[in-house]
């Protein structure tokens, strides 16, 4: 299977299937074994074409399965788009744009359900609370959501570097540009906020909620001595009055209010952001920092298995329910929390 299809499939092979299935002989090894045995024991003219037939049939099945995986709807039943971050993998522009369409399609399906925040409050106090995690660059016309333990430090450093170099976008906006140092969206008046929401390039960074929770624990954002007791504190805090450090992403970044132009997955920042910046009119490949999220992702895959084993069955189920909206809105089917029996999107 090509690496483009691995991008579409995400990390599901390293998720539940890896834990539940025993290794099997597949792919080229199976075909080689079949061809060898056939040629060795069947030399009649009628059987000479059997190896070709076997290979043709296998390739046909593989092509069909790949086509089905590529076009599986992102509706919560499939379409896992979490990237398979690999050394040497090249993400083409066409694949990047296609993946973005599928991620946003999944978000639209999620937002079509009831009781989502879809309107900007008129009260300044309500706006300040609701938009507290949203940041803007008035010089580069970017809007993004800043959430703890999301691993976007390199992105923020890049924006600072571009602003210092006086890089600007040749885009006409429907209002007078105001290049100021203020980065909190909530500090602007309602007219300016609405103009930014309609004109800025809006970027949403997403990460497996269980990985994010582990990162929060390892960074000492809590007083619990063990991961299990830390999770218990998180569950006891509830979803409304909980700390921003582990609050669900949907509640912080408001993807049903803000029509994000790009949804960027942790583990693939370098290539996805490279395409994103070029699409926004910024050819800044030479300024891209050394992103470390790909290497961190592999470490957290191992950590996830260790940390998950520390939790009780009840904690696992409650934690999946705690992050049920994130699991429904974003492609995290390989997450240890993604159990279809315990993470339905409830209203």
Short mmCIF file of C-alpha atoms in Angstrom, two decimals:
data_model
loop_
_atom_site.label_atom_id
_atom_site.label_comp_id
_atom_site.label_asym_id
_atom_site.label_seq_id
_atom_site.Cartn_x
_atom_site.Cartn_y
_atom_site.Cartn_z
CA UNK A 1 0.00 0.00 0.00
CA UNK A 2 1.40 3.42 -0.90
CA UNK A 3 2.39 5.95 1.71
CA UNK A 4 -0.37 8.26 0.48
CA UNK A 5 -2.90 5.66 1.57
CA UNK A 6 -1.04 5.29 4.87
CA UNK A 7 -1.63 9.00 5.34
CA UNK A 8 -5.36 8.50 4.78
CA UNK A 9 -5.55 5.48 7.08
CA UNK A 10 -3.72 7.23 9.90
CA UNK A 11 -2.25 5.34 12.81
CA UNK A 12 -4.98 2.72 13.10
CA UNK A 13 -2.50 -0.09 12.41
CA UNK A 14 -0.67 0.93 15.57
CA UNK A 15 -3.86 1.23 17.59
CA UNK A 16 -6.30 -1.47 18.67
CA UNK A 17 -5.46 -3.85 15.80
CA UNK A 18 -1.85 -4.01 16.90
CA UNK A 19 -2.89 -5.07 20.37
CA UNK A 20 -5.48 -7.62 19.29
CA UNK A 21 -4.07 -9.33 16.21
CA UNK A 22 -1.26 -11.81 15.83
CA UNK A 23 1.26 -11.31 12.99
CA UNK A 24 0.24 -12.88 9.72
CA UNK A 25 2.06 -13.50 6.48
CA UNK A 26 0.80 -11.00 3.95
CA UNK A 27 1.78 -8.97 0.91
CA UNK A 28 4.85 -9.82 -1.16
CA UNK A 29 5.93 -12.66 1.17
CA UNK A 30 2.63 -14.46 0.72
CA UNK A 31 2.70 -13.94 -3.04
CA UNK A 32 6.29 -15.14 -3.28
CA UNK A 33 5.48 -18.24 -1.26
CA UNK A 34 2.43 -18.98 -3.39
CA UNK A 35 4.28 -18.54 -6.67
CA UNK A 36 7.21 -20.64 -5.51
CA UNK A 37 5.05 -23.54 -4.38
CA UNK A 38 2.94 -23.39 -7.50
CA UNK A 39 5.93 -23.42 -9.84
CA UNK A 40 7.61 -26.19 -7.91
CA UNK A 41 4.77 -28.69 -7.75
CA UNK A 42 2.66 -27.81 -10.80
CA UNK A 43 4.45 -27.86 -14.10
CA UNK A 44 1.59 -28.77 -16.42
CA UNK A 45 0.82 -26.23 -19.19
CA UNK A 46 -2.60 -25.57 -17.70
CA UNK A 47 -1.07 -24.55 -14.40
CA UNK A 48 1.74 -22.34 -15.68
CA UNK A 49 -0.50 -19.32 -15.70
CA UNK A 50 -1.67 -19.85 -12.11
CA UNK A 51 1.08 -17.65 -10.56
CA UNK A 52 0.10 -14.77 -12.82
CA UNK A 53 -3.54 -15.33 -11.97
CA UNK A 54 -2.79 -15.29 -8.23
CA UNK A 55 -0.72 -12.12 -8.52
CA UNK A 56 -3.29 -10.37 -10.70
CA UNK A 57 -6.09 -11.25 -8.30
CA UNK A 58 -4.08 -10.08 -5.28
CA UNK A 59 -3.20 -6.78 -6.94
CA UNK A 60 -6.82 -6.27 -7.93
CA UNK A 61 -8.01 -6.84 -4.36
CA UNK A 62 -5.31 -4.51 -3.00
CA UNK A 63 -6.29 -1.77 -5.45
CA UNK A 64 -9.97 -2.11 -4.54
CA UNK A 65 -9.26 -1.98 -0.80
CA UNK A 66 -7.01 1.05 -1.28
CA UNK A 67 -9.75 2.83 -3.22
CA UNK A 68 -12.28 2.07 -0.49
CA UNK A 69 -9.91 3.33 2.23
CA UNK A 70 -9.21 6.54 0.32
CA UNK A 71 -12.86 7.36 -0.16
CA UNK A 72 -14.29 6.22 3.17
CA UNK A 73 -16.50 9.06 4.46
CA UNK A 74 -15.17 10.92 7.47
CA UNK A 75 -18.36 10.52 9.47
CA UNK A 76 -17.15 8.87 12.62
CA UNK A 77 -17.42 5.34 11.20
CA UNK A 78 -14.16 5.58 9.23
CA UNK A 79 -11.99 8.05 7.38
CA UNK A 80 -9.19 8.10 9.94
CA UNK A 81 -6.93 10.80 8.55
CA UNK A 82 -4.31 10.98 11.29
CA UNK A 83 -1.04 10.99 9.33
CA UNK A 84 1.46 8.16 9.40
CA UNK A 85 4.49 10.28 10.21
CA UNK A 86 7.49 8.58 8.65
CA UNK A 87 11.03 9.55 7.86
CA UNK A 88 11.34 10.23 4.17
CA UNK A 89 7.62 10.53 3.55
CA UNK A 90 6.69 13.30 1.13
CA UNK A 91 3.22 14.82 1.36
CA UNK A 92 2.15 16.14 -2.03
CA UNK A 93 0.01 19.25 -2.35
CA UNK A 94 -2.87 17.30 -3.91
CA UNK A 95 -2.91 14.82 -1.04
CA UNK A 96 -2.67 17.61 1.52
CA UNK A 97 -5.66 19.43 0.02
CA UNK A 98 -7.67 16.22 -0.23
CA UNK A 99 -6.95 15.34 3.39
CA UNK A 100 -8.00 18.83 4.45
CA UNK A 101 -11.33 18.41 2.65
CA UNK A 102 -12.00 15.16 4.49
CA UNK A 103 -11.07 16.56 7.88
CA UNK A 104 -13.36 19.54 7.40
CA UNK A 105 -16.12 17.27 6.15
CA UNK A 106 -15.88 15.34 9.41
CA UNK A 107 -16.06 18.60 11.35
CA UNK A 108 -19.16 19.72 9.44
CA UNK A 109 -20.86 16.43 10.25
CA UNK A 110 -20.01 16.90 13.92
CA UNK A 111 -21.23 20.52 13.95
CA UNK A 112 -24.51 19.59 12.27
CA UNK A 113 -25.58 18.04 15.56
CA UNK A 114 -27.38 20.20 18.09
CA UNK A 115 -26.12 22.29 21.00
CA UNK A 116 -22.86 23.50 19.48
CA UNK A 117 -21.56 27.07 19.81
CA UNK A 118 -22.22 28.64 16.40
CA UNK A 119 -22.87 32.32 17.24
CA UNK A 120 -20.53 35.01 18.53
CA UNK A 121 -21.82 36.44 21.85
CA UNK A 122 -22.73 40.13 21.89
CA UNK A 123 -21.51 40.62 25.43
CA UNK A 124 -17.82 41.55 25.67
CA UNK A 125 -17.51 39.56 28.89
CA UNK A 126 -18.95 36.44 27.28
CA UNK A 127 -16.69 36.87 24.26
CA UNK A 128 -13.63 37.21 26.49
CA UNK A 129 -14.42 33.88 28.15
CA UNK A 130 -15.41 32.05 24.99
CA UNK A 131 -12.50 33.24 22.83
CA UNK A 132 -9.79 33.05 25.51
CA UNK A 133 -7.73 30.42 23.65
CA UNK A 134 -7.77 32.11 20.25
CA UNK A 135 -4.75 34.04 19.00
CA UNK A 136 -4.14 36.23 15.94
CA UNK A 137 -1.29 37.76 14.00
CA UNK A 138 -2.55 41.07 12.63
CA UNK A 139 0.54 41.35 10.46
CA UNK A 140 0.30 37.93 8.81
CA UNK A 141 -3.50 37.60 8.97
CA UNK A 142 -3.44 34.28 10.81
CA UNK A 143 -5.84 33.05 13.48
CA UNK A 144 -5.13 29.90 15.49
CA UNK A 145 -6.10 28.19 18.72
CA UNK A 146 -3.46 28.05 21.46
CA UNK A 147 -3.97 25.12 23.81
CA UNK A 148 -1.51 23.71 26.39
CA UNK A 149 0.38 20.51 25.49
CA UNK A 150 -0.46 20.78 21.78
CA UNK A 151 3.17 21.08 20.67
CA UNK A 152 2.79 24.27 18.61
CA UNK A 153 5.78 26.12 20.03
CA UNK A 154 7.62 25.90 16.69
CA UNK A 155 4.60 27.42 14.92
CA UNK A 156 4.54 30.37 17.30
CA UNK A 157 8.29 30.87 16.90
CA UNK A 158 7.87 30.87 13.13
CA UNK A 159 5.18 33.57 13.29
CA UNK A 160 7.40 35.72 15.49
CA UNK A 161 10.30 35.29 13.06
CA UNK A 162 8.12 36.25 10.07
CA UNK A 163 6.77 39.30 11.86
CA UNK A 164 10.28 40.50 12.70
CA UNK A 165 11.31 40.14 9.07
CA UNK A 166 8.40 42.40 8.08
CA UNK A 167 6.83 39.71 5.93
CA UNK A 168 3.30 40.68 4.90
CA UNK A 169 0.62 39.04 2.80
CA UNK A 170 -0.48 40.64 -0.49
CA UNK A 171 -4.15 40.12 0.38
CA UNK A 172 -6.79 42.84 0.36
CA UNK A 173 -8.89 42.76 3.50
CA UNK A 174 -12.35 44.35 3.90
CA UNK A 175 -11.06 46.69 6.61
CA UNK A 176 -8.06 48.88 7.35
CA UNK A 177 -5.06 46.85 8.52
CA UNK A 178 -4.00 47.48 12.07
CA UNK A 179 -0.59 45.93 12.79
CA UNK A 180 -0.45 45.75 16.56
CA UNK A 181 1.24 43.46 19.05
CA UNK A 182 -2.04 42.29 20.58
CA UNK A 183 -2.54 38.58 19.91
CA UNK A 184 -5.68 37.73 21.90
CA UNK A 185 -8.71 37.74 19.65
CA UNK A 186 -11.01 38.60 22.55
CA UNK A 187 -9.29 41.98 23.01
CA UNK A 188 -10.68 43.31 19.73
CA UNK A 189 -14.16 44.77 19.31
CA UNK A 190 -16.96 42.76 17.75
CA UNK A 191 -16.66 44.35 14.30
CA UNK A 192 -12.95 43.58 14.13
CA UNK A 193 -13.47 40.04 15.41
CA UNK A 194 -16.12 39.31 12.80
CA UNK A 195 -13.86 40.72 10.06
CA UNK A 196 -10.96 38.54 11.22
CA UNK A 197 -13.12 35.44 11.39
CA UNK A 198 -14.21 36.09 7.82
CA UNK A 199 -10.85 37.05 6.31
CA UNK A 200 -7.92 35.58 8.25
CA UNK A 201 -6.36 32.18 7.50
CA UNK A 202 -7.65 30.10 10.39
CA UNK A 203 -5.58 27.14 11.60
CA UNK A 204 -6.66 24.47 14.05
CA UNK A 205 -3.99 22.22 15.58
CA UNK A 206 -5.26 18.89 16.90
CA UNK A 207 -3.65 16.11 18.91
CA UNK A 208 -4.78 12.77 20.32
CA UNK A 209 -6.46 13.76 23.62
CA UNK A 210 -4.78 10.90 25.47
CA UNK A 211 -1.35 12.03 24.26
CA UNK A 212 -2.20 15.55 25.33
CA UNK A 213 -3.25 14.31 28.76
CA UNK A 214 0.03 12.40 29.18
CA UNK A 215 2.01 15.49 28.17
CA UNK A 216 0.10 17.57 30.73
CA UNK A 217 0.90 15.04 33.46
CA UNK A 218 4.60 14.82 32.52
CA UNK A 219 4.87 18.63 32.52
CA UNK A 220 3.74 18.67 36.13
CA UNK A 221 0.43 20.47 35.55
CA UNK A 222 -1.06 18.74 38.55
CA UNK A 223 -0.21 17.58 42.07
CA UNK A 224 -1.04 13.88 41.65
CA UNK A 225 1.80 11.43 42.36
CA UNK A 226 0.66 8.87 39.76
CA UNK A 227 -0.97 9.01 36.36
CA UNK A 228 -3.97 7.06 37.62
CA UNK A 229 -4.64 9.54 40.43
CA UNK A 230 -4.07 12.43 38.00
CA UNK A 231 -6.74 11.00 35.68
CA UNK A 232 -9.06 10.67 38.66
CA UNK A 233 -8.59 14.38 39.41
CA UNK A 234 -9.31 15.25 35.77
CA UNK A 235 -12.53 13.22 35.81
CA UNK A 236 -13.60 14.76 39.13
CA UNK A 237 -13.19 18.28 37.72
CA UNK A 238 -15.93 17.79 35.11
CA UNK A 239 -15.94 19.28 31.60
CA UNK A 240 -17.28 22.77 32.38
CA UNK A 241 -15.10 24.02 35.23
CA UNK A 242 -12.05 21.97 34.35
CA UNK A 243 -8.55 23.34 33.78
CA UNK A 244 -7.68 24.61 30.30
CA UNK A 245 -4.67 22.26 30.47
CA UNK A 246 -6.87 19.22 29.83
CA UNK A 247 -10.19 20.73 28.76
CA UNK A 248 -11.56 19.14 25.54
CA UNK A 249 -10.32 20.83 22.38
CA UNK A 250 -13.83 21.41 21.03
CA UNK A 251 -14.66 23.58 24.05
CA UNK A 252 -11.49 25.65 23.69
CA UNK A 253 -11.16 26.09 19.92
CA UNK A 254 -14.86 26.30 18.95
CA UNK A 255 -14.66 24.57 15.55
CA UNK A 256 -18.41 25.02 15.00
CA UNK A 257 -18.22 28.79 15.48
CA UNK A 258 -14.97 29.30 13.60
CA UNK A 259 -14.78 27.91 10.08
CA UNK A 260 -11.17 26.76 10.18
CA UNK A 261 -9.39 26.73 6.83
CA UNK A 262 -6.88 24.10 7.91
CA UNK A 263 -6.88 21.27 10.45
CA UNK A 264 -3.26 20.30 11.19
CA UNK A 265 -2.48 17.00 12.88
CA UNK A 266 0.25 16.57 15.47
CA UNK A 267 3.04 14.45 14.05
CA UNK A 268 3.03 16.05 10.62
CA UNK A 269 3.58 19.75 11.26
CA UNK A 270 6.55 20.32 8.98
CA UNK A 271 5.00 19.19 5.70
CA UNK A 272 1.45 20.29 6.43
CA UNK A 273 2.49 23.76 7.55
CA UNK A 274 4.82 24.07 4.57
CA UNK A 275 1.88 23.57 2.20
CA UNK A 276 -0.35 25.78 4.35
CA UNK A 277 2.06 28.72 4.27
CA UNK A 278 2.58 28.46 0.52
CA UNK A 279 -1.18 28.35 0.00
CA UNK A 280 -1.42 31.53 2.09
CA UNK A 281 1.11 33.26 -0.15
CA UNK A 282 4.21 32.79 2.01
CA UNK A 283 7.17 30.96 0.43
CA UNK A 284 9.22 30.62 3.58
CA UNK A 285 10.67 27.12 3.35
CA UNK A 286 14.09 28.41 4.39
CA UNK A 287 12.60 29.84 7.59
CA UNK A 288 10.79 26.70 8.71
CA UNK A 289 12.12 25.56 12.10
CA UNK A 290 13.07 21.99 12.93
CA UNK A 291 9.75 20.49 13.98
CA UNK A 292 10.03 17.74 16.60
CA UNK A 293 6.43 16.51 16.71
CA UNK A 294 7.10 13.50 14.46
CA UNK A 295 9.73 12.09 16.82
CA UNK A 296 7.61 12.95 19.87
CA UNK A 297 4.64 11.13 18.34
CA UNK A 298 6.50 7.81 18.23
CA UNK A 299 7.55 8.21 21.87
CA UNK A 300 3.98 8.90 22.94
CA UNK A 301 2.67 5.84 21.13
CA UNK A 302 4.81 3.74 23.43
CA UNK A 303 3.94 5.84 26.48
CA UNK A 304 0.22 5.54 25.73
CA UNK A 305 0.29 1.79 26.08
CA UNK A 306 2.17 1.99 29.38
CA UNK A 307 -0.03 4.74 30.84
CA UNK A 308 -3.28 3.20 29.65
CA UNK A 309 -2.45 -0.05 31.43
CA UNK A 310 -2.31 1.85 34.74
CA UNK A 311 -5.97 2.86 34.50
CA UNK A 312 -8.93 0.86 35.72
CA UNK A 313 -11.65 -0.20 33.31
CA UNK A 314 -13.97 2.41 34.83
CA UNK A 315 -11.39 5.17 34.42
CA UNK A 316 -10.83 4.22 30.77
CA UNK A 317 -14.55 4.36 30.05
CA UNK A 318 -15.06 7.67 31.86
CA UNK A 319 -12.04 9.21 30.18
CA UNK A 320 -13.37 8.22 26.77
CA UNK A 321 -16.66 9.85 27.69
CA UNK A 322 -14.84 12.98 28.94
CA UNK A 323 -13.24 13.46 25.51
CA UNK A 324 -16.15 12.07 23.49
CA UNK A 325 -16.68 15.31 21.52
CA UNK A 326 -13.02 15.56 20.50
CA UNK A 327 -13.08 11.91 19.46
CA UNK A 328 -16.17 12.56 17.36
CA UNK A 329 -14.99 15.80 15.75
CA UNK A 330 -11.44 14.76 14.83
CA UNK A 331 -9.81 11.65 13.29
CA UNK A 332 -8.45 9.89 16.37
CA UNK A 333 -9.58 6.32 15.67
CA UNK A 334 -6.14 4.99 16.66
CA UNK A 335 -6.34 6.62 20.09
CA UNK A 336 -6.56 4.35 23.10
CA UNK A 337 -9.67 6.34 24.03
CA UNK A 338 -11.45 5.62 20.75
CA UNK A 339 -13.87 2.91 21.73
CA UNK A 340 -17.04 3.10 19.59
CA UNK A 341 -19.04 1.47 22.38
CA UNK A 342 -18.14 4.08 24.97
CA UNK A 343 -17.49 7.31 23.04
CA UNK A 344 -20.71 8.22 21.24
CA UNK A 345 -21.27 11.93 20.75
CA UNK A 346 -23.99 12.68 23.26
CA UNK A 347 -25.86 15.93 23.48
#
